[in-house]
JSON list of C-alpha atoms in Angstrom, two decimals:
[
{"chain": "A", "resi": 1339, "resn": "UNK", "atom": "CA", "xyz": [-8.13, 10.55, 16.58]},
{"chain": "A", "resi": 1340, "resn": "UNK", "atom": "CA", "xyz": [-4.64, 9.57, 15.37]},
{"chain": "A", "resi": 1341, "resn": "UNK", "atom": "CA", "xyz": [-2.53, 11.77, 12.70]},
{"chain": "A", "resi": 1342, "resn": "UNK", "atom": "CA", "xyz": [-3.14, 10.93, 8.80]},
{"chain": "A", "resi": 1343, "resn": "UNK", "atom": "CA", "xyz": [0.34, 10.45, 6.63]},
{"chain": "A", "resi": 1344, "resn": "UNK", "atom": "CA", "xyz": [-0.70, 10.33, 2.95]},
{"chain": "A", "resi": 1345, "resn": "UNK", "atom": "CA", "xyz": [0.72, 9.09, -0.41]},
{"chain": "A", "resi": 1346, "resn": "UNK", "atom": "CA", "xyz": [-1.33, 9.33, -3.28]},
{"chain": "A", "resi": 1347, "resn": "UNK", "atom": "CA", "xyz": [-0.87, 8.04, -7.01]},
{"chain": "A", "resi": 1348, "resn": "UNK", "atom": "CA", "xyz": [2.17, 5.98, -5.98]},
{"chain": "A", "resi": 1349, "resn": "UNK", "atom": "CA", "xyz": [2.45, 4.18, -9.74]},
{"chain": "A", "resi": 1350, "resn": "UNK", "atom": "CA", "xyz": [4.54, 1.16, -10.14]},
{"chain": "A", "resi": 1351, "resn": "UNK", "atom": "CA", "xyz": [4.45, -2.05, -12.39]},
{"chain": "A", "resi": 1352, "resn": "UNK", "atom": "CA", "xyz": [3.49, -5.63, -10.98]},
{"chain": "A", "resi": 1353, "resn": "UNK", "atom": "CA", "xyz": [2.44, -9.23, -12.06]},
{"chain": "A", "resi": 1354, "resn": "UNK", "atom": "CA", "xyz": [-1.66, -9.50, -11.53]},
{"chain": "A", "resi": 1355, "resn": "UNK", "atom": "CA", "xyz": [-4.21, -10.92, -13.00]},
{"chain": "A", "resi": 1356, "resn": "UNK", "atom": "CA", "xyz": [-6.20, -14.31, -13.48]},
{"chain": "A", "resi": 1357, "resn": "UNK", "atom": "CA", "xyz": [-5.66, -13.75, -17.79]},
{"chain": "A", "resi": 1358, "resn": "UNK", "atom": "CA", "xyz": [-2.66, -15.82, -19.46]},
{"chain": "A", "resi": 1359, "resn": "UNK", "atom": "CA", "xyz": [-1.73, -12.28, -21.08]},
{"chain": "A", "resi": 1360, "resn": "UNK", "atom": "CA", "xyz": [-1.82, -10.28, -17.59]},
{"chain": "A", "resi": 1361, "resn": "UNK", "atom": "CA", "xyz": [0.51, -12.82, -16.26]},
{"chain": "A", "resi": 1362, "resn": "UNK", "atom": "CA", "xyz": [2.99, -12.07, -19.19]},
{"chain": "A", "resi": 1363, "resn": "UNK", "atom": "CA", "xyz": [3.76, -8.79, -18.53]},
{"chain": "A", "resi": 1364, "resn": "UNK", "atom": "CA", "xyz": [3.91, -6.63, -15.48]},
{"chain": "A", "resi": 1365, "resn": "UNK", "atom": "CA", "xyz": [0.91, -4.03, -15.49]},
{"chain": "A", "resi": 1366, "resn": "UNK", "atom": "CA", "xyz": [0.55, -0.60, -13.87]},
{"chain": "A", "resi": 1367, "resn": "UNK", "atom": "CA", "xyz": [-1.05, 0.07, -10.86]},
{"chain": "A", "resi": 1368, "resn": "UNK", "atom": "CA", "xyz": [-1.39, 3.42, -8.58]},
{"chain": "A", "resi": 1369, "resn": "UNK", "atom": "CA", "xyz": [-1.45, 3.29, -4.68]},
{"chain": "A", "resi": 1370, "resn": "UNK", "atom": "CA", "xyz": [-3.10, 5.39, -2.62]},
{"chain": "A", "resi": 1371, "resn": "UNK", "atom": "CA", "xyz": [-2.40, 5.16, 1.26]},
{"chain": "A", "resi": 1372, "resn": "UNK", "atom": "CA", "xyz": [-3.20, 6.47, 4.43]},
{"chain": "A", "resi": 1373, "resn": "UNK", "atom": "CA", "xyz": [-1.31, 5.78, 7.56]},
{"chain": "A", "resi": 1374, "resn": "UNK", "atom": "CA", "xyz": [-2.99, 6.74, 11.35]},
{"chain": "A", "resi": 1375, "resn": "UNK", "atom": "CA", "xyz": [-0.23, 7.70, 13.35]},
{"chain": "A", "resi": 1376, "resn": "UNK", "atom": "CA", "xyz": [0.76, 9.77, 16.09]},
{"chain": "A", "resi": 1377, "resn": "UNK", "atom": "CA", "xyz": [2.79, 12.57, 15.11]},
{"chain": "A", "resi": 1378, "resn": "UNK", "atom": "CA", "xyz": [3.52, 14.67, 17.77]},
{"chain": "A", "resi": 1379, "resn": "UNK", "atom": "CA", "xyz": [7.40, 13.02, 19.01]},
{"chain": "A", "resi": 1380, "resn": "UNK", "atom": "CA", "xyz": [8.64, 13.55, 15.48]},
{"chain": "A", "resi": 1381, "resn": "UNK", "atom": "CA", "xyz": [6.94, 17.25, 15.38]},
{"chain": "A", "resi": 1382, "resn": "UNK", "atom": "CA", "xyz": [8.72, 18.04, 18.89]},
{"chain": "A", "resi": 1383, "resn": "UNK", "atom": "CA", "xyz": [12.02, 16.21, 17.85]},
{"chain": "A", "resi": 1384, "resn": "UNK", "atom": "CA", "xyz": [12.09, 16.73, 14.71]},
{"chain": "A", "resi": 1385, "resn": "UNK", "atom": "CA", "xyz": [14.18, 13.82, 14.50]},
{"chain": "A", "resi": 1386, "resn": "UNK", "atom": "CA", "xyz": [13.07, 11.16, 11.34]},
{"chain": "A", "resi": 1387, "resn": "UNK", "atom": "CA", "xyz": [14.23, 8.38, 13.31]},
{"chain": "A", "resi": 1388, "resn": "UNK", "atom": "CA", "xyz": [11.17, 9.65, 15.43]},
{"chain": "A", "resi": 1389, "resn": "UNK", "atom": "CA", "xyz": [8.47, 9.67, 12.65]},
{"chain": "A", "resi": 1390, "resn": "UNK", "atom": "CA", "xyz": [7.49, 7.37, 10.11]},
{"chain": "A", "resi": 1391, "resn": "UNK", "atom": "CA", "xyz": [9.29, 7.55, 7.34]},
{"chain": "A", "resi": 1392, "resn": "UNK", "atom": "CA", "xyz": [7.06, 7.34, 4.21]},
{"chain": "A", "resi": 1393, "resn": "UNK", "atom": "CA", "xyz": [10.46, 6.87, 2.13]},
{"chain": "A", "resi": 1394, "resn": "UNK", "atom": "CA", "xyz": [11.27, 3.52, 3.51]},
{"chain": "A", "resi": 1395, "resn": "UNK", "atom": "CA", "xyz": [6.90, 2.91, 3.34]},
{"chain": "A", "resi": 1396, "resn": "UNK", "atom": "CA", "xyz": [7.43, 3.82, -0.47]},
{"chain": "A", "resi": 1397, "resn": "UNK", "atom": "CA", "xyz": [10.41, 1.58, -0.67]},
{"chain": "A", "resi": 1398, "resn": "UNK", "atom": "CA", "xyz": [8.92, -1.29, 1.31]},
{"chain": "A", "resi": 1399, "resn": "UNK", "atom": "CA", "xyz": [5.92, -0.97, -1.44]},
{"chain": "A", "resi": 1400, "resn": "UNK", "atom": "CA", "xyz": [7.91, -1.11, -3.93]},
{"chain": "A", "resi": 1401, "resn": "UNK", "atom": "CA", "xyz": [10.15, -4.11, -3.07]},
{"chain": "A", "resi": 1402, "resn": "UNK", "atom": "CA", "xyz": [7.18, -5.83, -2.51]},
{"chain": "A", "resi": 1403, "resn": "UNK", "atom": "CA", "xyz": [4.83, -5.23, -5.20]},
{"chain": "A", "resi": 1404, "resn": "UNK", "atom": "CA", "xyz": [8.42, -5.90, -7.71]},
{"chain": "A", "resi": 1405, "resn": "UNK", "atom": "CA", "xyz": [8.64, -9.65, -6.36]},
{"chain": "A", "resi": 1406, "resn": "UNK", "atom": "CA", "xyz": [4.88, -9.85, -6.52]},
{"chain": "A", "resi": 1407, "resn": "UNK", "atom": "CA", "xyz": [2.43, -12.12, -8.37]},
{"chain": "A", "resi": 1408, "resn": "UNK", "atom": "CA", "xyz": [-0.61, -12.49, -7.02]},
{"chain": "A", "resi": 1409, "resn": "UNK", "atom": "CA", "xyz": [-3.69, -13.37, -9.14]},
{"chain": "A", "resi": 1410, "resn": "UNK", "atom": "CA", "xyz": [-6.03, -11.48, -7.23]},
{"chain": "A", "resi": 1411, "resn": "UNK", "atom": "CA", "xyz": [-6.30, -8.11, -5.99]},
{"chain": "A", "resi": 1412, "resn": "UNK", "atom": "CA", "xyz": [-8.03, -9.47, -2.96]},
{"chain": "A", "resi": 1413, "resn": "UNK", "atom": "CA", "xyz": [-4.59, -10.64, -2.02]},
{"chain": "A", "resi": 1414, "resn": "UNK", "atom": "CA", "xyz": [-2.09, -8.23, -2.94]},
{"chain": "A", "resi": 1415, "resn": "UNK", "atom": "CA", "xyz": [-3.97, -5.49, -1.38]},
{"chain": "A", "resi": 1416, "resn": "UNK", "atom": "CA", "xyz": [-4.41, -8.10, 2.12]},
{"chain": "A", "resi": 1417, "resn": "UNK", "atom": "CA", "xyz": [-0.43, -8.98, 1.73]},
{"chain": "A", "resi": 1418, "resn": "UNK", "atom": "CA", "xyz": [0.36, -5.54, 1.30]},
{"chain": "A", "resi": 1419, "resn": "UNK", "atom": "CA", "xyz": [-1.63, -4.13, 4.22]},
{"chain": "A", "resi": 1420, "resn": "UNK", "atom": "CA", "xyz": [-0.44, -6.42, 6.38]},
{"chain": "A", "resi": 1421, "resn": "UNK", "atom": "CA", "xyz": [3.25, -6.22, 5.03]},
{"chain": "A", "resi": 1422, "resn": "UNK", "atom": "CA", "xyz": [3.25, -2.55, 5.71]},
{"chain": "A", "resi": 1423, "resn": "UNK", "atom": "CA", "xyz": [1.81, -2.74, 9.23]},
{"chain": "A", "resi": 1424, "resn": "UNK", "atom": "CA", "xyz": [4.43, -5.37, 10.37]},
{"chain": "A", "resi": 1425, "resn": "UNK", "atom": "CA", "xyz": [7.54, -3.43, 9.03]},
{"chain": "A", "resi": 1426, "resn": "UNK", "atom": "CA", "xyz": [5.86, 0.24, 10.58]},
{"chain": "A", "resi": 1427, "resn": "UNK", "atom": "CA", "xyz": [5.36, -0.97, 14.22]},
{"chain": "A", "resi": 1428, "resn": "UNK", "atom": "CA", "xyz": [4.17, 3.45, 14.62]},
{"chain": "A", "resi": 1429, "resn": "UNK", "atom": "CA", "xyz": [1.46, 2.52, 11.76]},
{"chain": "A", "resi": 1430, "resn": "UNK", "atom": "CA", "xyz": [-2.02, 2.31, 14.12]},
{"chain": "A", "resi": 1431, "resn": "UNK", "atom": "CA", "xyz": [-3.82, 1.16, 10.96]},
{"chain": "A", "resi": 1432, "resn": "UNK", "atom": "CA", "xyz": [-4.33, 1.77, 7.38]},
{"chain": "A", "resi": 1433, "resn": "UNK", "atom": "CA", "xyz": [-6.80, 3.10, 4.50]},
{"chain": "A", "resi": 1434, "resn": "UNK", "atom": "CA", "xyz": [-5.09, 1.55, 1.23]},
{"chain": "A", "resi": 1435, "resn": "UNK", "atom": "CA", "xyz": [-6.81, 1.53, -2.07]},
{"chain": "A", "resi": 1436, "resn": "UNK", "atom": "CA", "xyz": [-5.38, -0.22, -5.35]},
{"chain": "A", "resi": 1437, "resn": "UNK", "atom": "CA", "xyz": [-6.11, 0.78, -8.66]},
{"chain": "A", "resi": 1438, "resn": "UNK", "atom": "CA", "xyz": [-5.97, -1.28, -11.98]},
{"chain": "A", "resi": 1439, "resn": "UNK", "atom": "CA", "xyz": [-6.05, 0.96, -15.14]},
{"chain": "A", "resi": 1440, "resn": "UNK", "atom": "CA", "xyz": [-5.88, -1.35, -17.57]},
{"chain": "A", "resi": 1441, "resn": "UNK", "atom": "CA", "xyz": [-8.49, -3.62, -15.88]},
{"chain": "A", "resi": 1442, "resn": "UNK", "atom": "CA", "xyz": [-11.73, -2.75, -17.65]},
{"chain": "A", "resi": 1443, "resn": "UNK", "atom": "CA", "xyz": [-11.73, -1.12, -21.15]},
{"chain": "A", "resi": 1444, "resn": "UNK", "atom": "CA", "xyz": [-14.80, 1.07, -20.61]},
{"chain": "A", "resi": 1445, "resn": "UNK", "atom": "CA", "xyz": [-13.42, 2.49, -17.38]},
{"chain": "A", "resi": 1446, "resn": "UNK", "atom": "CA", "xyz": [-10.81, 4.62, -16.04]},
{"chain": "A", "resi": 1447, "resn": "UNK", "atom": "CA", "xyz": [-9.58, 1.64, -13.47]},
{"chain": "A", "resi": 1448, "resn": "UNK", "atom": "CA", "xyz": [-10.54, -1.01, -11.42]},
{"chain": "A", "resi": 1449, "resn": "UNK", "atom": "CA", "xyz": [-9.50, -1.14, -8.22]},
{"chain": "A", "resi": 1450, "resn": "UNK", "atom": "CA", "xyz": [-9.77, -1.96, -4.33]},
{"chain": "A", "resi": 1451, "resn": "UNK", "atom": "CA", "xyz": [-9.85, 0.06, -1.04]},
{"chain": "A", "resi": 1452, "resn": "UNK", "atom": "CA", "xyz": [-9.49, -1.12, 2.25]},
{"chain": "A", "resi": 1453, "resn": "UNK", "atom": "CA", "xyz": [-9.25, -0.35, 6.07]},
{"chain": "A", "resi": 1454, "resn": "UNK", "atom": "CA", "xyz": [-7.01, -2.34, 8.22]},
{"chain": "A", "resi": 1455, "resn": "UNK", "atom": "CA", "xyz": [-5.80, -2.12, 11.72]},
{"chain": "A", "resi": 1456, "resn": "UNK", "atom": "CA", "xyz": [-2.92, -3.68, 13.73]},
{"chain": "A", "resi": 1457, "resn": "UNK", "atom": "CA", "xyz": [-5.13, -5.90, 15.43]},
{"chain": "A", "resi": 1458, "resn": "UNK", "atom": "CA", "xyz": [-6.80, -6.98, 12.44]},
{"chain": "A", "resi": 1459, "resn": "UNK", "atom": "CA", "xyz": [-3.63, -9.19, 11.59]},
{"chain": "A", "resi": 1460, "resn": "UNK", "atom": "CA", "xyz": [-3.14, -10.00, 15.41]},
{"chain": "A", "resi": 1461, "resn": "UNK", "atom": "CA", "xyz": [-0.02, -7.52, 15.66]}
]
């Protein structure tokens, strides 16, 4: 069973949405991720070059969901999955759920989770 890093409530601003109004003005949305790794170089090294650096992950999120607009989150959730797993070549696979707050009035968010492997996207 492979090592777990985690990032939780990432929150960050992005185009989505299928409304004229949604595509106006960027909305929030919070990130939760889970990356399967192996830790145990980086733990013996202790070397970063040697681990994966959930910085740069955060960064590379970030980047990406800025330049973003996607209707669906179908597809940002598939582009971002994929986009992390091509730039993290030590990412085995991925649990990444997407959350929409201002999606549905009556509820706290609306949102997405998904599994993804390496192989999944033919890496």
């Amino acid at each position: 069973m492979a090592d777990r890093i985690l990032i939780r409530d990432l929150r960050l601003r992005c185009l989505i949405g299928i409304h004229p109004e949604e595509r106006e003005t960027a909305q929030e949305l919070r990130i939760h991720l889970t990356l399967f790794t192996d830790i145990r170089k980086a733990a013996a090294s202790d070397f970063i070059g040697d681990a994966v650096d959930y910085q740069k992950v955060t960064e590379h999120i970030l980047d990406f969901t800025e330049t973003s607009s996607r209707l669906l989150l179908e597809t940002l959730i598939e582009d971002m999955a994929r986009m992390i797993l091509v730039n993290f070549s030590a990412v085995e696979a991925l649990q990444l759920r997407v959350e929409k707050p201002a999606a549905l009035p009556l509820a706290r968010f609306a949102g997405i989770e998904i599994e993804r492997s390496r192989a999944d996207f033919g890496i």
